[in-house]
PDB file of C-alpha atoms in Angstrom:
ATOM      1  CA  UNK A   1      99.104 129.769 118.073  1.00 45.00           C
ATOM      2  CA  UNK A   2      96.801 129.594 115.049  1.00 46.00           C
ATOM      3  CA  UNK A   3      95.238 126.208 114.510  1.00 48.00           C
ATOM      4  CA  UNK A   4      94.485 124.721 111.106  1.00 45.00           C
ATOM      5  CA  UNK A   5      90.903 125.237 110.079  1.00 44.00           C
ATOM      6  CA  UNK A   6      88.548 122.582 108.813  1.00 41.00           C
ATOM      7  CA  UNK A   7      86.246 123.853 106.102  1.00 40.00           C
ATOM      8  CA  UNK A   8      85.500 120.679 104.205  1.00 45.00           C
ATOM      9  CA  UNK A   9      82.929 118.240 105.606  1.00 39.00           C
ATOM     10  CA  UNK A  10      85.596 115.521 105.588  1.00 47.00           C
ATOM     11  CA  UNK A  11      88.417 117.655 106.983  1.00 82.00           C
ATOM     12  CA  UNK A  12      88.383 116.803 110.696  1.00 91.00           C
ATOM     13  CA  UNK A  13      85.342 115.058 112.062  1.00 90.00           C
ATOM     14  CA  UNK A  14      84.235 114.515 115.626  1.00 94.00           C
ATOM     15  CA  UNK A  15      80.918 112.712 115.141  1.00 91.00           C
ATOM     16  CA  UNK A  16      81.849 109.052 115.598  1.00 93.00           C
ATOM     17  CA  UNK A  17      80.786 108.990 119.252  1.00 93.00           C
ATOM     18  CA  UNK A  18      84.164 108.279 120.888  1.00 97.00           C
ATOM     19  CA  UNK A  19      87.578 109.903 120.709  1.00 98.00           C
ATOM     20  CA  UNK A  20      89.184 106.647 119.559  1.00 98.00           C
ATOM     21  CA  UNK A  21      86.669 106.379 116.698  1.00 97.00           C
ATOM     22  CA  UNK A  22      87.203 110.031 115.771  1.00 97.00           C
ATOM     23  CA  UNK A  23      90.895 109.164 115.518  1.00 98.00           C
ATOM     24  CA  UNK A  24      90.061 106.388 113.037  1.00 96.00           C
ATOM     25  CA  UNK A  25      88.111 108.874 110.912  1.00 95.00           C
ATOM     26  CA  UNK A  26      91.307 110.835 110.232  1.00 96.00           C
ATOM     27  CA  UNK A  27      92.183 108.480 107.356  1.00 94.00           C
ATOM     28  CA  UNK A  28      89.081 109.132 105.245  1.00 88.00           C
ATOM     29  CA  UNK A  29      88.865 110.005 102.431  1.00 87.00           C
ATOM     30  CA  UNK A  30      92.631 110.561 102.679  1.00 91.00           C
ATOM     31  CA  UNK A  31      95.291 110.953 105.346  1.00 94.00           C
ATOM     32  CA  UNK A  32      94.441 113.959 107.538  1.00 94.00           C
ATOM     33  CA  UNK A  33      97.467 113.819 109.832  1.00 95.00           C
ATOM     34  CA  UNK A  34      99.814 115.243 107.223  1.00 94.00           C
ATOM     35  CA  UNK A  35     101.348 117.865 109.520  1.00 95.00           C
ATOM     36  CA  UNK A  36     101.925 118.530 113.192  1.00 96.00           C
ATOM     37  CA  UNK A  37      99.648 121.571 112.852  1.00 96.00           C
ATOM     38  CA  UNK A  38      96.679 119.404 111.836  1.00 96.00           C
ATOM     39  CA  UNK A  39      97.422 116.989 114.685  1.00 97.00           C
ATOM     40  CA  UNK A  40      97.490 119.893 117.157  1.00 97.00           C
ATOM     41  CA  UNK A  41      94.123 121.038 115.795  1.00 96.00           C
ATOM     42  CA  UNK A  42      92.697 117.522 116.159  1.00 97.00           C
ATOM     43  CA  UNK A  43      93.967 117.225 119.753  1.00 97.00           C
ATOM     44  CA  UNK A  44      92.461 120.594 120.696  1.00 96.00           C
ATOM     45  CA  UNK A  45      89.101 119.998 119.003  1.00 96.00           C
ATOM     46  CA  UNK A  46      88.763 116.382 120.179  1.00 96.00           C
ATOM     47  CA  UNK A  47      88.472 117.452 123.807  1.00 94.00           C
ATOM     48  CA  UNK A  48      91.620 115.606 124.867  1.00 96.00           C
ATOM     49  CA  UNK A  49      92.881 118.859 126.355  1.00 97.00           C
ATOM     50  CA  UNK A  50      91.084 121.927 127.742  1.00 96.00           C
ATOM     51  CA  UNK A  51      90.592 124.859 125.342  1.00 91.00           C
ATOM     52  CA  UNK A  52      93.659 127.069 124.851  1.00 91.00           C
ATOM     53  CA  UNK A  53      96.084 124.386 126.040  1.00 95.00           C
ATOM     54  CA  UNK A  54      99.537 125.156 124.603  1.00 95.00           C
ATOM     55  CA  UNK A  55     100.458 122.512 122.039  1.00 97.00           C
ATOM     56  CA  UNK A  56     103.309 124.176 120.141  1.00 96.00           C
ATOM     57  CA  UNK A  57     105.663 121.436 121.371  1.00 97.00           C
ATOM     58  CA  UNK A  58     103.689 118.757 119.471  1.00 97.00           C
ATOM     59  CA  UNK A  59     105.941 117.944 116.546  1.00 97.00           C
ATOM     60  CA  UNK A  60     106.337 115.357 113.789  1.00 96.00           C
ATOM     61  CA  UNK A  61     107.285 112.660 116.303  1.00 97.00           C
ATOM     62  CA  UNK A  62     103.764 112.964 117.697  1.00 98.00           C
ATOM     63  CA  UNK A  63     102.375 112.182 114.238  1.00 97.00           C
ATOM     64  CA  UNK A  64     104.193 108.847 114.312  1.00 97.00           C
ATOM     65  CA  UNK A  65     102.677 107.937 117.690  1.00 98.00           C
ATOM     66  CA  UNK A  66      99.123 108.964 116.782  1.00 98.00           C
ATOM     67  CA  UNK A  67      99.266 107.188 113.423  1.00 98.00           C
ATOM     68  CA  UNK A  68     100.558 104.021 115.093  1.00 98.00           C
ATOM     69  CA  UNK A  69      97.814 104.108 117.716  1.00 98.00           C
ATOM     70  CA  UNK A  70      95.215 104.790 115.023  1.00 98.00           C
ATOM     71  CA  UNK A  71      96.326 101.680 113.131  1.00 96.00           C
ATOM     72  CA  UNK A  72      96.222  99.542 116.266  1.00 97.00           C
ATOM     73  CA  UNK A  73      92.794 100.803 117.332  1.00 97.00           C
ATOM     74  CA  UNK A  74      91.556 100.216 113.785  1.00 95.00           C
ATOM     75  CA  UNK A  75      92.690  96.598 113.974  1.00 93.00           C
ATOM     76  CA  UNK A  76      90.904  96.108 117.292  1.00 94.00           C
ATOM     77  CA  UNK A  77      87.675  97.846 116.317  1.00 94.00           C
ATOM     78  CA  UNK A  78      87.396  96.275 112.872  1.00 89.00           C
ATOM     79  CA  UNK A  79      88.603  92.932 114.215  1.00 85.00           C
ATOM     80  CA  UNK A  80      85.847  93.111 116.825  1.00 74.00           C
ATOM     81  CA  UNK A  81      83.259  93.656 114.080  1.00 73.00           C
ATOM     82  CA  UNK A  82      84.332  90.437 112.363  1.00 72.00           C
ATOM     83  CA  UNK A  83      83.276  87.042 113.730  1.00 65.00           C
ATOM     84  CA  UNK A  84      86.882  85.844 113.757  1.00 72.00           C
ATOM     85  CA  UNK A  85      89.517  88.442 114.775  1.00 65.00           C
ATOM     86  CA  UNK A  86      92.610  88.707 112.582  1.00 73.00           C
ATOM     87  CA  UNK A  87      95.847  86.984 113.619  1.00 78.00           C
ATOM     88  CA  UNK A  88      97.416  90.358 114.470  1.00 88.00           C
ATOM     89  CA  UNK A  89      94.532  91.199 116.836  1.00 91.00           C
ATOM     90  CA  UNK A  90      96.340  89.966 119.967  1.00 91.00           C
ATOM     91  CA  UNK A  91      99.521  91.841 119.035  1.00 94.00           C
ATOM     92  CA  UNK A  92      97.534  95.063 118.538  1.00 95.00           C
ATOM     93  CA  UNK A  93      95.687  94.487 121.826  1.00 95.00           C
ATOM     94  CA  UNK A  94      98.955  94.029 123.751  1.00 96.00           C
ATOM     95  CA  UNK A  95     100.380  97.242 122.257  1.00 98.00           C
ATOM     96  CA  UNK A  96      97.222  99.282 123.045  1.00 98.00           C
ATOM     97  CA  UNK A  97      97.302  97.919 126.598  1.00 98.00           C
ATOM     98  CA  UNK A  98     100.918  99.139 126.876  1.00 98.00           C
ATOM     99  CA  UNK A  99     100.078 102.595 125.512  1.00 98.00           C
ATOM    100  CA  UNK A 100      97.101 102.869 127.915  1.00 98.00           C
ATOM    101  CA  UNK A 101      99.439 102.602 130.913  1.00 98.00           C
ATOM    102  CA  UNK A 102     100.724 106.171 130.487  1.00 97.00           C
ATOM    103  CA  UNK A 103      99.521 108.537 133.197  1.00 95.00           C
ATOM    104  CA  UNK A 104      96.882 111.009 131.987  1.00 92.00           C
ATOM    105  CA  UNK A 105      97.645 114.723 131.866  1.00 92.00           C
ATOM    106  CA  UNK A 106      97.161 116.232 135.324  1.00 92.00           C
ATOM    107  CA  UNK A 107      94.261 118.716 135.422  1.00 93.00           C
ATOM    108  CA  UNK A 108      93.878 121.623 137.793  1.00 94.00           C
ATOM    109  CA  UNK A 109      91.128 124.148 138.476  1.00 96.00           C
ATOM    110  CA  UNK A 110      92.032 127.792 137.940  1.00 95.00           C
ATOM    111  CA  UNK A 111      89.917 130.730 139.075  1.00 96.00           C
ATOM    112  CA  UNK A 112      89.168 133.318 136.398  1.00 93.00           C
ATOM    113  CA  UNK A 113      88.876 137.018 137.165  1.00 95.00           C
ATOM    114  CA  UNK A 114      85.074 136.650 137.319  1.00 96.00           C
ATOM    115  CA  UNK A 115      85.418 133.951 139.994  1.00 95.00           C
ATOM    116  CA  UNK A 116      84.438 130.956 137.841  1.00 96.00           C
ATOM    117  CA  UNK A 117      86.631 127.897 137.792  1.00 96.00           C
ATOM    118  CA  UNK A 118      88.030 126.512 134.554  1.00 94.00           C
ATOM    119  CA  UNK A 119      90.006 123.368 133.909  1.00 95.00           C
ATOM    120  CA  UNK A 120      93.607 123.630 132.736  1.00 95.00           C
ATOM    121  CA  UNK A 121      96.445 121.176 132.615  1.00 95.00           C
ATOM    122  CA  UNK A 122      99.170 121.395 135.232  1.00 92.00           C
ATOM    123  CA  UNK A 123     101.765 121.555 132.442  1.00 93.00           C
ATOM    124  CA  UNK A 124     101.761 121.126 128.654  1.00 94.00           C
ATOM    125  CA  UNK A 125     100.718 117.553 127.865  1.00 97.00           C
ATOM    126  CA  UNK A 126     103.196 114.934 126.751  1.00 97.00           C
ATOM    127  CA  UNK A 127     102.480 112.806 123.705  1.00 98.00           C
ATOM    128  CA  UNK A 128     102.470 109.562 125.723  1.00 98.00           C
ATOM    129  CA  UNK A 129      99.840 110.965 128.098  1.00 97.00           C
ATOM    130  CA  UNK A 130      97.484 111.887 125.252  1.00 98.00           C
ATOM    131  CA  UNK A 131      98.062 108.597 123.456  1.00 98.00           C
ATOM    132  CA  UNK A 132      97.310 106.847 126.743  1.00 98.00           C
ATOM    133  CA  UNK A 133      93.999 108.701 127.045  1.00 97.00           C
ATOM    134  CA  UNK A 134      92.944 107.629 123.531  1.00 98.00           C
ATOM    135  CA  UNK A 135      94.107 104.055 124.163  1.00 98.00           C
ATOM    136  CA  UNK A 136      92.083 103.903 127.410  1.00 98.00           C
ATOM    137  CA  UNK A 137      89.038 105.199 125.520  1.00 98.00           C
ATOM    138  CA  UNK A 138      89.462 102.353 123.007  1.00 98.00           C
ATOM    139  CA  UNK A 139      89.833  99.761 125.773  1.00 97.00           C
ATOM    140  CA  UNK A 140      86.764 101.085 127.585  1.00 97.00           C
ATOM    141  CA  UNK A 141      84.765 100.913 124.360  1.00 97.00           C
ATOM    142  CA  UNK A 142      85.896  97.391 123.488  1.00 95.00           C
ATOM    143  CA  UNK A 143      85.318  96.001 126.987  1.00 95.00           C
ATOM    144  CA  UNK A 144      81.840  97.511 127.402  1.00 96.00           C
ATOM    145  CA  UNK A 145      79.382  95.005 125.868  1.00 94.00           C
ATOM    146  CA  UNK A 146      76.637  97.630 125.457  1.00 93.00           C
ATOM    147  CA  UNK A 147      78.908 100.142 123.734  1.00 94.00           C
ATOM    148  CA  UNK A 148      80.580  97.449 121.635  1.00 93.00           C
ATOM    149  CA  UNK A 149      77.167  96.302 120.417  1.00 92.00           C
ATOM    150  CA  UNK A 150      76.591  99.832 119.115  1.00 94.00           C
ATOM    151  CA  UNK A 151      79.632  99.816 116.830  1.00 94.00           C
ATOM    152  CA  UNK A 152      78.634 100.225 113.177  1.00 93.00           C
ATOM    153  CA  UNK A 153      80.480 100.684 109.915  1.00 91.00           C
ATOM    154  CA  UNK A 154      79.025 103.389 107.687  1.00 91.00           C
ATOM    155  CA  UNK A 155      76.805 102.079 104.895  1.00 89.00           C
ATOM    156  CA  UNK A 156      77.853 104.940 102.612  1.00 85.00           C
ATOM    157  CA  UNK A 157      79.622 104.078  99.363  1.00 82.00           C
ATOM    158  CA  UNK A 158      83.352 103.667  99.994  1.00 85.00           C
ATOM    159  CA  UNK A 159      83.108 105.014 103.543  1.00 88.00           C
ATOM    160  CA  UNK A 160      85.096 102.978 106.076  1.00 89.00           C
ATOM    161  CA  UNK A 161      84.209 105.129 109.100  1.00 91.00           C
ATOM    162  CA  UNK A 162      83.196 103.218 112.223  1.00 94.00           C
ATOM    163  CA  UNK A 163      80.886 105.011 114.636  1.00 94.00           C
ATOM    164  CA  UNK A 164      78.991 104.363 117.847  1.00 94.00           C
ATOM    165  CA  UNK A 165      75.253 104.123 117.159  1.00 93.00           C
ATOM    166  CA  UNK A 166      73.415 105.620 120.122  1.00 90.00           C
ATOM    167  CA  UNK A 167      70.286 106.473 118.150  1.00 87.00           C
ATOM    168  CA  UNK A 168      66.861 105.400 119.337  1.00 86.00           C
ATOM    169  CA  UNK A 169      66.307 101.864 118.084  1.00 82.00           C
ATOM    170  CA  UNK A 170      69.932 101.739 116.915  1.00 82.00           C
ATOM    171  CA  UNK A 171      68.932 102.368 113.312  1.00 84.00           C
ATOM    172  CA  UNK A 172      71.610 104.855 112.294  1.00 85.00           C
ATOM    173  CA  UNK A 173      73.070 103.822 108.931  1.00 84.00           C
ATOM    174  CA  UNK A 174      75.677 106.444 108.159  1.00 81.00           C
ATOM    175  CA  UNK A 175      78.635 108.020 109.883  1.00 84.00           C
ATOM    176  CA  UNK A 176      77.002 111.379 109.209  1.00 78.00           C
ATOM    177  CA  UNK A 177      73.527 112.187 107.966  1.00 70.00           C
ATOM    178  CA  UNK A 178      74.902 115.402 106.477  1.00 73.00           C
ATOM    179  CA  UNK A 179      77.727 113.711 104.558  1.00 74.00           C
ATOM    180  CA  UNK A 180      77.108 110.059 103.655  1.00 82.00           C
ATOM    181  CA  UNK A 181      73.378 110.177 104.397  1.00 68.00           C
ATOM    182  CA  UNK A 182      72.889 113.190 102.167  1.00 70.00           C
ATOM    183  CA  UNK A 183      74.994 111.595  99.426  1.00 70.00           C
ATOM    184  CA  UNK A 184      72.803 108.458  99.592  1.00 71.00           C
ATOM    185  CA  UNK A 185      69.573 110.500  99.462  1.00 72.00           C
ATOM    186  CA  UNK A 186      70.827 112.423  96.420  1.00 69.00           C
ATOM    187  CA  UNK A 187      71.812 109.179  94.661  1.00 67.00           C
ATOM    188  CA  UNK A 188      68.407 107.644  95.462  1.00 68.00           C
ATOM    189  CA  UNK A 189      66.647 110.730  94.081  1.00 61.00           C
ATOM    190  CA  UNK A 190      68.713 110.579  90.881  1.00 73.00           C
ATOM    191  CA  UNK A 191      67.909 106.875  90.407  1.00 72.00           C
ATOM    192  CA  UNK A 192      64.161 107.561  90.813  1.00 74.00           C
ATOM    193  CA  UNK A 193      64.346 110.520  88.425  1.00 74.00           C
ATOM    194  CA  UNK A 194      66.217 108.408  85.847  1.00 74.00           C
ATOM    195  CA  UNK A 195      63.607 105.616  86.146  1.00 74.00           C
ATOM    196  CA  UNK A 196      60.704 108.023  85.722  1.00 75.00           C
ATOM    197  CA  UNK A 197      62.311 109.485  82.573  1.00 79.00           C
ATOM    198  CA  UNK A 198      62.910 106.029  81.098  1.00 71.00           C
TER     199      UNK A 198
END
């Protein structure tokens, strides 16, 4: 099965620090989950499943589930960044708690020909199991005071990405130094150049 490729810096990103936050990043700068193929690529690259896990059975119904969970996690994460959570916060929390109850995919160790052990899943994963894993990641993040204190919203222009700041001194300002950070440095350079010409 050929997976969709990500060539653009915004295509599929896995630099937010948690799987649940990487899921939130799939809306910027536009909807990324526009096909089951892209969702399968995201699942494989996110680390939710071992490499080479068959995902051909993931179809458009999975898109609905992942988009719903993404919206709920977004409400919880962004609501947690605000001093007063939104009225729908408790509804979103109850739904994420429900989704988190699904049993995780069962792993197994398989011996390769060279004798090394690799992790595989006992059977192709079900959508509910993968959604449950992402929901549990969100709940672990939101109930860990240290991790929750590291949640930041990118300071880049028009960038809504939320990330986990684990940098020394917790001074990270952008979701990505290569994307938003670079854009800010270029803009700063242009402003200085314009001022020096004036």
